[in-house]
């Protein structure tokens, strides 16, 4: 038997970051929106232990050992149910790697849902979400999709209403950025500055609920953007090209370096993507919509 699960990427339409806590983590107010770029995780029984394979343009950058989040998800579920994780996990990767779009988290959530179906473990939604939260702070959102407010490290979720589809363009960069490195740069840039408590924007939550792209454009924010731009200055040019092409809002996606452009409608999004590609300021430009559904068995 084989089970395939489709899992979406995310963009943070708000990422408010508090000061570093004594444990090194940061409190966040994080508004996630799932978007229509997907990885597909396929699992099948294997006689000889746990094996991970990966296909897609970025496959060479994905670890195939036990550090892969999909492998860790399968092991976590198996150990909870006293099973041996004899499984072949194949990841068909379309979400950019180390791109700030939670690709690894998506694979973790996808593998969990796929193994649950393959092994007939019948774990409840809450149990799956618990395992997701242990795997990483973005993993629970990859399971639920749609739009949600994450608090704490981002792993405690409150589902948000979305009143319509938003049109996005994502520009993929030539290289990745490490999320911990971006947080370290955030700490360096904010040393000696009083960092306010992260608070979710009501204006942004209302714009999502209304499906109002102009209002959303006025409310998006990413406190990690200065740190990502400091480590990857060329991104400023990509953002400026997208703005010049008519994007309603431009921002770095999560910890970057993928850049996100909100457009008024599908045609405007196509135009922004064409201009971005022609400018040579990105490796690829993809047009899509959000919200997208969370991890879904195909
Ligand atoms: P986030 O947006 O959650 O901060 P990201 O999208 O920037 O994450 P990922 O694509 O999740 O970054 O990859 C970050 C690192 O995680 C990779 O460089 C890789 O070493 C490791 N990793 C582990 N499992 C996976 C996976 N299944 N797919 C991609 N990377 C993985």
PDB file of C-alpha atoms and ligand atoms in Angstrom:
ATOM      1  CA  UNK A   1       0.000   0.000   0.000  1.00  0.00           C
ATOM      2  CA  UNK A   2       1.065   3.543  -0.767  1.00  0.00           C
ATOM      3  CA  UNK A   3      -0.286   6.788   0.707  1.00  0.00           C
ATOM      4  CA  UNK A   4       0.388  10.238  -0.768  1.00  0.00           C
ATOM      5  CA  UNK A   5      -0.220  13.491   1.064  1.00  0.00           C
ATOM      6  CA  UNK A   6      -0.095  16.977  -0.386  1.00  0.00           C
ATOM      7  CA  UNK A   7       1.159  19.731   1.948  1.00  0.00           C
ATOM      8  CA  UNK A   8       1.269  23.491   1.326  1.00  0.00           C
ATOM      9  CA  UNK A   9       3.965  26.113   1.826  1.00  0.00           C
ATOM     10  CA  UNK A  10       3.238  29.149   4.000  1.00  0.00           C
ATOM     11  CA  UNK A  11       3.895  32.846   3.992  1.00  0.00           C
ATOM     12  CA  UNK A  12       3.857  34.848   7.212  1.00  0.00           C
ATOM     13  CA  UNK A  13       1.645  37.848   6.503  1.00  0.00           C
ATOM     14  CA  UNK A  14       2.666  39.118   9.936  1.00  0.00           C
ATOM     15  CA  UNK A  15       5.762  38.035  11.814  1.00  0.00           C
ATOM     16  CA  UNK A  16       6.204  40.078  14.999  1.00  0.00           C
ATOM     17  CA  UNK A  17       9.288  39.021  16.948  1.00  0.00           C
ATOM     18  CA  UNK A  18       9.914  39.757  20.628  1.00  0.00           C
ATOM     19  CA  UNK A  19      13.286  40.048  22.383  1.00  0.00           C
ATOM     20  CA  UNK A  20      15.384  36.879  22.827  1.00  0.00           C
ATOM     21  CA  UNK A  21      14.188  34.995  25.944  1.00  0.00           C
ATOM     22  CA  UNK A  22      16.661  33.500  28.434  1.00  0.00           C
ATOM     23  CA  UNK A  23      16.250  30.125  26.636  1.00  0.00           C
ATOM     24  CA  UNK A  24      17.252  31.780  23.341  1.00  0.00           C
ATOM     25  CA  UNK A  25      13.787  31.452  21.745  1.00  0.00           C
ATOM     26  CA  UNK A  26      11.725  34.509  20.811  1.00  0.00           C
ATOM     27  CA  UNK A  27       8.059  35.095  21.524  1.00  0.00           C
ATOM     28  CA  UNK A  28       6.243  35.581  18.254  1.00  0.00           C
ATOM     29  CA  UNK A  29       2.947  36.837  16.966  1.00  0.00           C
ATOM     30  CA  UNK A  30       2.801  35.001  13.731  1.00  0.00           C
ATOM     31  CA  UNK A  31       0.017  35.112  11.162  1.00  0.00           C
ATOM     32  CA  UNK A  32       0.418  32.208   8.761  1.00  0.00           C
ATOM     33  CA  UNK A  33      -1.280  31.910   5.396  1.00  0.00           C
ATOM     34  CA  UNK A  34      -0.969  28.612   3.518  1.00  0.00           C
ATOM     35  CA  UNK A  35      -0.364  29.112  -0.214  1.00  0.00           C
ATOM     36  CA  UNK A  36      -0.637  26.871  -3.248  1.00  0.00           C
ATOM     37  CA  UNK A  37       2.935  25.645  -3.581  1.00  0.00           C
ATOM     38  CA  UNK A  38       3.038  22.037  -2.471  1.00  0.00           C
ATOM     39  CA  UNK A  39       5.307  19.168  -1.577  1.00  0.00           C
ATOM     40  CA  UNK A  40       3.903  15.673  -2.033  1.00  0.00           C
ATOM     41  CA  UNK A  41       4.970  13.071   0.513  1.00  0.00           C
ATOM     42  CA  UNK A  42       4.419   9.424  -0.443  1.00  0.00           C
ATOM     43  CA  UNK A  43       4.958   6.568   2.004  1.00  0.00           C
ATOM     44  CA  UNK A  44       5.038   2.829   1.388  1.00  0.00           C
ATOM     45  CA  UNK A  45       5.930  -0.165   3.522  1.00  0.00           C
ATOM     46  CA  UNK A  46       9.584  -1.214   3.245  1.00  0.00           C
ATOM     47  CA  UNK A  47      11.106  -4.398   4.593  1.00  0.00           C
ATOM     48  CA  UNK A  48      14.380  -2.805   5.512  1.00  0.00           C
ATOM     49  CA  UNK A  49      13.960   0.141   7.886  1.00  0.00           C
ATOM     50  CA  UNK A  50      13.353   3.818   7.243  1.00  0.00           C
ATOM     51  CA  UNK A  51      14.458   5.270   3.917  1.00  0.00           C
ATOM     52  CA  UNK A  52      13.993   8.800   2.524  1.00  0.00           C
ATOM     53  CA  UNK A  53      14.256   9.813  -1.132  1.00  0.00           C
ATOM     54  CA  UNK A  54      13.570  13.172  -2.705  1.00  0.00           C
ATOM     55  CA  UNK A  55      12.937  14.505  -6.219  1.00  0.00           C
ATOM     56  CA  UNK A  56      12.607  18.026  -7.598  1.00  0.00           C
ATOM     57  CA  UNK A  57      14.913  20.901  -8.553  1.00  0.00           C
ATOM     58  CA  UNK A  58      16.121  21.479  -4.947  1.00  0.00           C
ATOM     59  CA  UNK A  59      16.367  17.769  -4.060  1.00  0.00           C
ATOM     60  CA  UNK A  60      20.158  17.894  -3.696  1.00  0.00           C
ATOM     61  CA  UNK A  61      19.850  20.227  -0.684  1.00  0.00           C
ATOM     62  CA  UNK A  62      17.466  17.990   1.257  1.00  0.00           C
ATOM     63  CA  UNK A  63      19.044  15.714   3.898  1.00  0.00           C
ATOM     64  CA  UNK A  64      18.072  12.059   3.369  1.00  0.00           C
ATOM     65  CA  UNK A  65      19.133  10.871   6.827  1.00  0.00           C
ATOM     66  CA  UNK A  66      17.317  10.839  10.161  1.00  0.00           C
ATOM     67  CA  UNK A  67      17.559  14.647  10.408  1.00  0.00           C
ATOM     68  CA  UNK A  68      14.942  14.971   7.662  1.00  0.00           C
ATOM     69  CA  UNK A  69      11.770  16.234   9.333  1.00  0.00           C
ATOM     70  CA  UNK A  70       9.693  13.643   7.453  1.00  0.00           C
ATOM     71  CA  UNK A  71      11.861  10.851   8.900  1.00  0.00           C
ATOM     72  CA  UNK A  72      11.609  12.365  12.390  1.00  0.00           C
ATOM     73  CA  UNK A  73       7.814  12.551  12.047  1.00  0.00           C
ATOM     74  CA  UNK A  74       7.585   8.869  11.056  1.00  0.00           C
ATOM     75  CA  UNK A  75       9.822   7.881  13.982  1.00  0.00           C
ATOM     76  CA  UNK A  76       7.833   9.980  16.443  1.00  0.00           C
ATOM     77  CA  UNK A  77       4.525   8.410  15.387  1.00  0.00           C
ATOM     78  CA  UNK A  78       5.987   4.879  15.386  1.00  0.00           C
ATOM     79  CA  UNK A  79       7.504   5.271  18.845  1.00  0.00           C
ATOM     80  CA  UNK A  80       4.202   6.576  20.258  1.00  0.00           C
ATOM     81  CA  UNK A  81       2.383   3.489  18.945  1.00  0.00           C
ATOM     82  CA  UNK A  82       5.140   0.940  19.610  1.00  0.00           C
ATOM     83  CA  UNK A  83       5.719   0.320  15.889  1.00  0.00           C
ATOM     84  CA  UNK A  84       8.896  -0.142  13.888  1.00  0.00           C
ATOM     85  CA  UNK A  85       9.132   2.607  11.232  1.00  0.00           C
ATOM     86  CA  UNK A  86       9.817   0.323   8.273  1.00  0.00           C
ATOM     87  CA  UNK A  87       8.813   2.861   5.674  1.00  0.00           C
ATOM     88  CA  UNK A  88      10.040   4.381   2.439  1.00  0.00           C
ATOM     89  CA  UNK A  89       9.249   8.112   2.381  1.00  0.00           C
ATOM     90  CA  UNK A  90       9.469   9.876  -0.960  1.00  0.00           C
ATOM     91  CA  UNK A  91       9.288  13.670  -1.070  1.00  0.00           C
ATOM     92  CA  UNK A  92       8.382  15.288  -4.391  1.00  0.00           C
ATOM     93  CA  UNK A  93       9.702  18.735  -3.563  1.00  0.00           C
ATOM     94  CA  UNK A  94       8.275  21.903  -5.036  1.00  0.00           C
ATOM     95  CA  UNK A  95       8.617  24.203  -1.980  1.00  0.00           C
ATOM     96  CA  UNK A  96      12.001  25.985  -2.051  1.00  0.00           C
ATOM     97  CA  UNK A  97      14.528  24.571   0.434  1.00  0.00           C
ATOM     98  CA  UNK A  98      15.701  26.952   3.200  1.00  0.00           C
ATOM     99  CA  UNK A  99      13.388  29.502   1.596  1.00  0.00           C
ATOM    100  CA  UNK A 100      11.351  30.739   4.564  1.00  0.00           C
ATOM    101  CA  UNK A 101       8.256  28.887   3.335  1.00  0.00           C
ATOM    102  CA  UNK A 102       8.322  26.027   5.870  1.00  0.00           C
ATOM    103  CA  UNK A 103       9.165  23.323   3.347  1.00  0.00           C
ATOM    104  CA  UNK A 104      10.755  20.982   5.882  1.00  0.00           C
ATOM    105  CA  UNK A 105       7.838  21.529   8.248  1.00  0.00           C
ATOM    106  CA  UNK A 106       5.427  20.698   5.429  1.00  0.00           C
ATOM    107  CA  UNK A 107       7.227  17.391   4.849  1.00  0.00           C
ATOM    108  CA  UNK A 108       7.088  16.607   8.579  1.00  0.00           C
ATOM    109  CA  UNK A 109       3.323  17.192   8.703  1.00  0.00           C
ATOM    110  CA  UNK A 110       2.852  15.311   5.425  1.00  0.00           C
ATOM    111  CA  UNK A 111       4.822  12.270   6.564  1.00  0.00           C
ATOM    112  CA  UNK A 112       2.905  12.179   9.846  1.00  0.00           C
ATOM    113  CA  UNK A 113      -0.500  12.180   8.158  1.00  0.00           C
ATOM    114  CA  UNK A 114       0.709   9.678   5.521  1.00  0.00           C
ATOM    115  CA  UNK A 115       2.185   7.226   8.074  1.00  0.00           C
ATOM    116  CA  UNK A 116      -0.928   7.511  10.234  1.00  0.00           C
ATOM    117  CA  UNK A 117      -2.978   6.369   7.226  1.00  0.00           C
ATOM    118  CA  UNK A 118      -0.439   3.710   6.119  1.00  0.00           C
ATOM    119  CA  UNK A 119      -0.141   2.139   9.571  1.00  0.00           C
ATOM    120  CA  UNK A 120      -3.808   2.608  10.519  1.00  0.00           C
ATOM    121  CA  UNK A 121      -2.742   4.212  13.795  1.00  0.00           C
ATOM    122  CA  UNK A 122      -5.900   6.364  13.846  1.00  0.00           C
ATOM    123  CA  UNK A 123      -4.237   9.115  15.887  1.00  0.00           C
ATOM    124  CA  UNK A 124      -6.593  11.954  16.797  1.00  0.00           C
ATOM    125  CA  UNK A 125      -6.098  15.409  15.323  1.00  0.00           C
ATOM    126  CA  UNK A 126      -4.900  16.660  18.728  1.00  0.00           C
ATOM    127  CA  UNK A 127      -2.342  13.845  19.004  1.00  0.00           C
ATOM    128  CA  UNK A 128      -1.043  14.634  15.530  1.00  0.00           C
ATOM    129  CA  UNK A 129      -0.823  18.324  16.435  1.00  0.00           C
ATOM    130  CA  UNK A 130       1.109  17.431  19.624  1.00  0.00           C
ATOM    131  CA  UNK A 131       3.662  15.471  17.599  1.00  0.00           C
ATOM    132  CA  UNK A 132       3.864  18.344  15.097  1.00  0.00           C
ATOM    133  CA  UNK A 133       4.626  20.834  17.887  1.00  0.00           C
ATOM    134  CA  UNK A 134       7.434  18.563  19.152  1.00  0.00           C
ATOM    135  CA  UNK A 135       8.934  18.460  15.649  1.00  0.00           C
ATOM    136  CA  UNK A 136       9.091  22.238  15.155  1.00  0.00           C
ATOM    137  CA  UNK A 137       7.189  25.447  15.636  1.00  0.00           C
ATOM    138  CA  UNK A 138       5.930  25.721  12.022  1.00  0.00           C
ATOM    139  CA  UNK A 139       4.865  22.065  11.704  1.00  0.00           C
ATOM    140  CA  UNK A 140       1.371  22.322  13.311  1.00  0.00           C
ATOM    141  CA  UNK A 141       0.388  25.012  10.814  1.00  0.00           C
ATOM    142  CA  UNK A 142       1.468  22.832   7.866  1.00  0.00           C
ATOM    143  CA  UNK A 143      -1.007  20.225   9.123  1.00  0.00           C
ATOM    144  CA  UNK A 144      -3.977  22.611   9.443  1.00  0.00           C
ATOM    145  CA  UNK A 145      -3.352  25.047   6.549  1.00  0.00           C
ATOM    146  CA  UNK A 146      -5.752  27.916   5.787  1.00  0.00           C
ATOM    147  CA  UNK A 147      -4.796  30.891   7.931  1.00  0.00           C
ATOM    148  CA  UNK A 148      -3.918  30.927  11.601  1.00  0.00           C
ATOM    149  CA  UNK A 149      -2.440  33.049  14.337  1.00  0.00           C
ATOM    150  CA  UNK A 150       0.476  31.350  16.058  1.00  0.00           C
ATOM    151  CA  UNK A 151       1.568  32.458  19.504  1.00  0.00           C
ATOM    152  CA  UNK A 152       4.287  31.242  21.863  1.00  0.00           C
ATOM    153  CA  UNK A 153       7.058  30.011  19.561  1.00  0.00           C
ATOM    154  CA  UNK A 154       4.361  30.006  16.849  1.00  0.00           C
ATOM    155  CA  UNK A 155       3.165  26.483  17.590  1.00  0.00           C
ATOM    156  CA  UNK A 156      -0.045  27.363  19.480  1.00  0.00           C
ATOM    157  CA  UNK A 157      -2.567  28.071  16.750  1.00  0.00           C
ATOM    158  CA  UNK A 158      -5.830  29.947  16.506  1.00  0.00           C
ATOM    159  CA  UNK A 159      -7.589  29.435  13.161  1.00  0.00           C
ATOM    160  CA  UNK A 160      -8.415  32.662  11.332  1.00  0.00           C
ATOM    161  CA  UNK A 161     -11.281  33.302   8.968  1.00  0.00           C
ATOM    162  CA  UNK A 162     -10.387  34.235   5.377  1.00  0.00           C
ATOM    163  CA  UNK A 163     -13.029  35.934   3.210  1.00  0.00           C
ATOM    164  CA  UNK A 164     -11.531  35.309  -0.241  1.00  0.00           C
ATOM    165  CA  UNK A 165      -8.528  34.225  -2.267  1.00  0.00           C
ATOM    166  CA  UNK A 166      -5.393  36.398  -2.280  1.00  0.00           C
ATOM    167  CA  UNK A 167      -3.095  36.426  -5.317  1.00  0.00           C
ATOM    168  CA  UNK A 168       0.614  36.038  -4.657  1.00  0.00           C
ATOM    169  CA  UNK A 169       3.902  35.832  -6.476  1.00  0.00           C
ATOM    170  CA  UNK A 170       6.895  34.175  -4.823  1.00  0.00           C
ATOM    171  CA  UNK A 171      10.397  34.894  -6.078  1.00  0.00           C
ATOM    172  CA  UNK A 172      12.949  32.180  -5.321  1.00  0.00           C
ATOM    173  CA  UNK A 173      16.476  33.301  -4.522  1.00  0.00           C
ATOM    174  CA  UNK A 174      19.753  31.858  -5.784  1.00  0.00           C
ATOM    175  CA  UNK A 175      20.715  30.506  -2.345  1.00  0.00           C
ATOM    176  CA  UNK A 176      18.998  29.712   0.965  1.00  0.00           C
ATOM    177  CA  UNK A 177      19.148  31.397   4.373  1.00  0.00           C
ATOM    178  CA  UNK A 178      19.340  29.535   7.658  1.00  0.00           C
ATOM    179  CA  UNK A 179      16.478  30.433  10.006  1.00  0.00           C
ATOM    180  CA  UNK A 180      18.702  30.355  13.164  1.00  0.00           C
ATOM    181  CA  UNK A 181      21.222  32.648  11.426  1.00  0.00           C
ATOM    182  CA  UNK A 182      18.453  35.148  10.634  1.00  0.00           C
ATOM    183  CA  UNK A 183      17.304  35.128  14.277  1.00  0.00           C
ATOM    184  CA  UNK A 184      20.915  35.669  15.386  1.00  0.00           C
ATOM    185  CA  UNK A 185      21.141  38.646  13.030  1.00  0.00           C
ATOM    186  CA  UNK A 186      17.835  39.947  14.449  1.00  0.00           C
ATOM    187  CA  UNK A 187      19.395  39.749  17.950  1.00  0.00           C
ATOM    188  CA  UNK A 188      22.538  41.507  16.745  1.00  0.00           C
ATOM    189  CA  UNK A 189      20.587  44.324  15.058  1.00  0.00           C
ATOM    190  CA  UNK A 190      18.321  44.781  18.088  1.00  0.00           C
ATOM    191  CA  UNK A 191      21.098  44.716  20.725  1.00  0.00           C
ATOM    192  CA  UNK A 192      20.632  47.668  23.075  1.00  0.00           C
ATOM    193  CA  UNK A 193      17.197  48.473  21.602  1.00  0.00           C
ATOM    194  CA  UNK A 194      13.966  47.870  23.550  1.00  0.00           C
ATOM    195  CA  UNK A 195      12.106  45.256  21.489  1.00  0.00           C
ATOM    196  CA  UNK A 196       8.327  45.586  22.017  1.00  0.00           C
ATOM    197  CA  UNK A 197       6.115  42.603  22.931  1.00  0.00           C
ATOM    198  CA  UNK A 198       4.882  40.948  19.735  1.00  0.00           C
ATOM    199  CA  UNK A 199       1.177  41.661  19.190  1.00  0.00           C
ATOM    200  CA  UNK A 200      -1.037  40.409  16.362  1.00  0.00           C
ATOM    201  CA  UNK A 201      -2.458  43.170  14.171  1.00  0.00           C
ATOM    202  CA  UNK A 202      -6.266  43.396  14.395  1.00  0.00           C
ATOM    203  CA  UNK A 203      -6.273  45.356  11.148  1.00  0.00           C
ATOM    204  CA  UNK A 204      -4.523  42.468   9.410  1.00  0.00           C
ATOM    205  CA  UNK A 205      -6.856  39.851  10.896  1.00  0.00           C
ATOM    206  CA  UNK A 206      -9.859  41.893   9.695  1.00  0.00           C
ATOM    207  CA  UNK A 207      -8.353  42.304   6.204  1.00  0.00           C
ATOM    208  CA  UNK A 208      -7.982  38.509   5.964  1.00  0.00           C
ATOM    209  CA  UNK A 209     -11.559  37.978   7.157  1.00  0.00           C
ATOM    210  CA  UNK A 210     -12.874  40.410   4.530  1.00  0.00           C
ATOM    211  CA  UNK A 211     -10.707  39.003   1.726  1.00  0.00           C
ATOM    212  CA  UNK A 212      -9.580  42.608   1.113  1.00  0.00           C
ATOM    213  CA  UNK A 213      -6.211  42.615  -0.674  1.00  0.00           C
ATOM    214  CA  UNK A 214      -5.631  46.391  -0.384  1.00  0.00           C
ATOM    215  CA  UNK A 215      -6.299  46.352   3.345  1.00  0.00           C
ATOM    216  CA  UNK A 216      -4.065  43.291   3.747  1.00  0.00           C
ATOM    217  CA  UNK A 217      -1.323  45.069   1.781  1.00  0.00           C
ATOM    218  CA  UNK A 218      -1.450  47.961   4.254  1.00  0.00           C
ATOM    219  CA  UNK A 219      -1.126  45.643   7.237  1.00  0.00           C
ATOM    220  CA  UNK A 220       1.513  43.014   6.336  1.00  0.00           C
ATOM    221  CA  UNK A 221       4.774  43.146   8.301  1.00  0.00           C
ATOM    222  CA  UNK A 222       7.822  41.010   8.983  1.00  0.00           C
ATOM    223  CA  UNK A 223      10.180  41.902  11.841  1.00  0.00           C
ATOM    224  CA  UNK A 224      12.775  39.469  10.426  1.00  0.00           C
ATOM    225  CA  UNK A 225      12.968  41.377   7.141  1.00  0.00           C
ATOM    226  CA  UNK A 226      15.780  43.777   8.173  1.00  0.00           C
ATOM    227  CA  UNK A 227      17.849  40.800   9.394  1.00  0.00           C
ATOM    228  CA  UNK A 228      17.214  38.821   6.183  1.00  0.00           C
ATOM    229  CA  UNK A 229      18.136  41.887   4.066  1.00  0.00           C
ATOM    230  CA  UNK A 230      21.265  42.436   6.125  1.00  0.00           C
ATOM    231  CA  UNK A 231      22.432  38.861   5.407  1.00  0.00           C
ATOM    232  CA  UNK A 232      21.188  38.907   1.799  1.00  0.00           C
ATOM    233  CA  UNK A 233      21.304  42.534   0.541  1.00  0.00           C
ATOM    234  CA  UNK A 234      20.391  41.589  -3.065  1.00  0.00           C
ATOM    235  CA  UNK A 235      16.838  40.894  -1.871  1.00  0.00           C
ATOM    236  CA  UNK A 236      16.215  44.655  -1.625  1.00  0.00           C
ATOM    237  CA  UNK A 237      16.528  44.828  -5.420  1.00  0.00           C
ATOM    238  CA  UNK A 238      14.046  41.952  -5.913  1.00  0.00           C
ATOM    239  CA  UNK A 239      11.547  43.689  -3.602  1.00  0.00           C
ATOM    240  CA  UNK A 240      11.956  46.957  -5.455  1.00  0.00           C
ATOM    241  CA  UNK A 241      11.452  45.306  -8.877  1.00  0.00           C
ATOM    242  CA  UNK A 242       8.194  43.706  -7.635  1.00  0.00           C
ATOM    243  CA  UNK A 243       7.002  47.021  -6.218  1.00  0.00           C
ATOM    244  CA  UNK A 244       7.772  48.731  -9.530  1.00  0.00           C
ATOM    245  CA  UNK A 245       5.745  46.051 -11.348  1.00  0.00           C
ATOM    246  CA  UNK A 246       2.650  47.002  -9.358  1.00  0.00           C
ATOM    247  CA  UNK A 247       2.608  44.617  -6.378  1.00  0.00           C
ATOM    248  CA  UNK A 248       0.291  45.917  -3.633  1.00  0.00           C
ATOM    249  CA  UNK A 249       2.714  44.725  -0.962  1.00  0.00           C
ATOM    250  CA  UNK A 250       6.182  43.229  -0.954  1.00  0.00           C
ATOM    251  CA  UNK A 251       7.824  41.321   1.862  1.00  0.00           C
ATOM    252  CA  UNK A 252      10.391  38.724   2.731  1.00  0.00           C
ATOM    253  CA  UNK A 253       8.662  35.388   3.441  1.00  0.00           C
ATOM    254  CA  UNK A 254       9.404  34.340   7.031  1.00  0.00           C
ATOM    255  CA  UNK A 255      13.162  34.196   7.527  1.00  0.00           C
ATOM    256  CA  UNK A 256      13.674  34.477   3.748  1.00  0.00           C
ATOM    257  CA  UNK A 257      15.181  34.559   1.257  1.00  0.00           C
ATOM    258  CA  UNK A 258      12.023  33.872  -0.761  1.00  0.00           C
ATOM    259  CA  UNK A 259      10.280  37.193  -1.404  1.00  0.00           C
ATOM    260  CA  UNK A 260       6.492  37.504  -1.519  1.00  0.00           C
ATOM    261  CA  UNK A 261       4.392  39.911  -3.594  1.00  0.00           C
ATOM    262  CA  UNK A 262       0.684  40.462  -3.040  1.00  0.00           C
ATOM    263  CA  UNK A 263      -1.189  41.357  -6.231  1.00  0.00           C
ATOM    264  CA  UNK A 264      -4.632  42.778  -6.876  1.00  0.00           C
ATOM    265  CA  UNK A 265      -5.771  39.890  -9.096  1.00  0.00           C
ATOM    266  CA  UNK A 266      -4.460  36.945 -11.126  1.00  0.00           C
ATOM    267  CA  UNK A 267      -3.470  39.063 -14.149  1.00  0.00           C
ATOM    268  CA  UNK A 268      -1.559  41.536 -12.012  1.00  0.00           C
ATOM    269  CA  UNK A 269       0.234  38.602 -10.362  1.00  0.00           C
ATOM    270  CA  UNK A 270       1.245  37.198 -13.780  1.00  0.00           C
ATOM    271  CA  UNK A 271       2.630  40.602 -14.729  1.00  0.00           C
ATOM    272  CA  UNK A 272       4.657  40.919 -11.515  1.00  0.00           C
ATOM    273  CA  UNK A 273       6.097  37.423 -12.078  1.00  0.00           C
ATOM    274  CA  UNK A 274       7.081  38.221 -15.677  1.00  0.00           C
ATOM    275  CA  UNK A 275       8.823  41.449 -14.681  1.00  0.00           C
ATOM    276  CA  UNK A 276      10.645  39.730 -11.796  1.00  0.00           C
ATOM    277  CA  UNK A 277      11.894  36.940 -14.065  1.00  0.00           C
ATOM    278  CA  UNK A 278      12.936  39.318 -16.839  1.00  0.00           C
ATOM    279  CA  UNK A 279      14.882  41.443 -14.334  1.00  0.00           C
ATOM    280  CA  UNK A 280      17.153  38.524 -13.446  1.00  0.00           C
ATOM    281  CA  UNK A 281      16.791  39.407  -9.762  1.00  0.00           C
ATOM    282  CA  UNK A 282      15.473  35.931  -8.848  1.00  0.00           C
ATOM    283  CA  UNK A 283      15.945  32.295  -9.818  1.00  0.00           C
ATOM    284  CA  UNK A 284      12.239  31.626 -10.420  1.00  0.00           C
ATOM    285  CA  UNK A 285       8.934  33.404  -9.906  1.00  0.00           C
ATOM    286  CA  UNK A 286       5.755  31.482  -9.121  1.00  0.00           C
ATOM    287  CA  UNK A 287       2.178  32.714  -9.183  1.00  0.00           C
ATOM    288  CA  UNK A 288      -0.272  31.192  -6.742  1.00  0.00           C
ATOM    289  CA  UNK A 289      -3.159  31.838  -4.352  1.00  0.00           C
ATOM    290  CA  UNK A 290      -3.755  31.555  -0.655  1.00  0.00           C
ATOM    291  CA  UNK A 291      -5.336  30.268   1.502  1.00  0.00           C
ATOM    292  CA  UNK A 292      -4.571  26.638   0.628  1.00  0.00           C
ATOM    293  CA  UNK A 293      -5.735  23.535   2.508  1.00  0.00           C
ATOM    294  CA  UNK A 294      -3.449  21.843   5.022  1.00  0.00           C
ATOM    295  CA  UNK A 295      -1.999  18.328   4.717  1.00  0.00           C
ATOM    296  CA  UNK A 296      -4.430  16.325   2.555  1.00  0.00           C
ATOM    297  CA  UNK A 297      -4.398  12.606   1.701  1.00  0.00           C
ATOM    298  CA  UNK A 298      -4.643  12.273  -2.081  1.00  0.00           C
TER     299      UNK A 298
HETATM  300  P1  LIG B   1      11.039  27.845   7.908  1.00  0.00           P
HETATM  301  O1  LIG B   1      10.257  28.686   6.960  1.00  0.00           O
HETATM  302  O2  LIG B   1      10.171  26.857   8.664  1.00  0.00           O
HETATM  303  O3  LIG B   1      11.947  28.601   8.800  1.00  0.00           O
HETATM  304  P2  LIG B   1      12.619  27.100   5.648  1.00  0.00           P
HETATM  305  O4  LIG B   1      11.510  26.974   4.659  1.00  0.00           O
HETATM  306  O5  LIG B   1      13.412  28.355   5.637  1.00  0.00           O
HETATM  307  O6  LIG B   1      12.001  26.884   7.080  1.00  0.00           O
HETATM  308  P3  LIG B   1      13.389  24.415   5.125  1.00  0.00           P
HETATM  309  O7  LIG B   1      13.178  24.234   3.655  1.00  0.00           O
HETATM  310  O8  LIG B   1      12.368  23.845   6.025  1.00  0.00           O
HETATM  311  O9  LIG B   1      13.609  25.941   5.488  1.00  0.00           O
HETATM  312  O10 LIG B   1      14.830  23.837   5.431  1.00  0.00           O
HETATM  313  C1  LIG B   1      15.656  24.243   6.467  1.00  0.00           C
HETATM  314  C2  LIG B   1      16.716  23.171   6.665  1.00  0.00           C
HETATM  315  O11 LIG B   1      16.085  22.037   7.237  1.00  0.00           O
HETATM  316  C3  LIG B   1      17.327  22.666   5.375  1.00  0.00           C
HETATM  317  O12 LIG B   1      18.460  23.394   5.033  1.00  0.00           O
HETATM  318  C4  LIG B   1      17.635  21.209   5.688  1.00  0.00           C
HETATM  319  O13 LIG B   1      18.952  21.065   6.175  1.00  0.00           O
HETATM  320  C5  LIG B   1      16.705  20.823   6.815  1.00  0.00           C
HETATM  321  N1  LIG B   1      15.626  19.864   6.465  1.00  0.00           N
HETATM  322  C6  LIG B   1      15.220  18.846   7.204  1.00  0.00           C
HETATM  323  N2  LIG B   1      14.210  18.176   6.637  1.00  0.00           N
HETATM  324  C7  LIG B   1      13.953  18.787   5.486  1.00  0.00           C
HETATM  325  C8  LIG B   1      13.009  18.554   4.447  1.00  0.00           C
HETATM  326  N3  LIG B   1      12.141  17.549   4.496  1.00  0.00           N
HETATM  327  N4  LIG B   1      12.992  19.400   3.418  1.00  0.00           N
HETATM  328  C9  LIG B   1      13.861  20.437   3.384  1.00  0.00           C
HETATM  329  N5  LIG B   1      14.803  20.681   4.319  1.00  0.00           N
HETATM  330  C10 LIG B   1      14.844  19.873   5.366  1.00  0.00           C
END
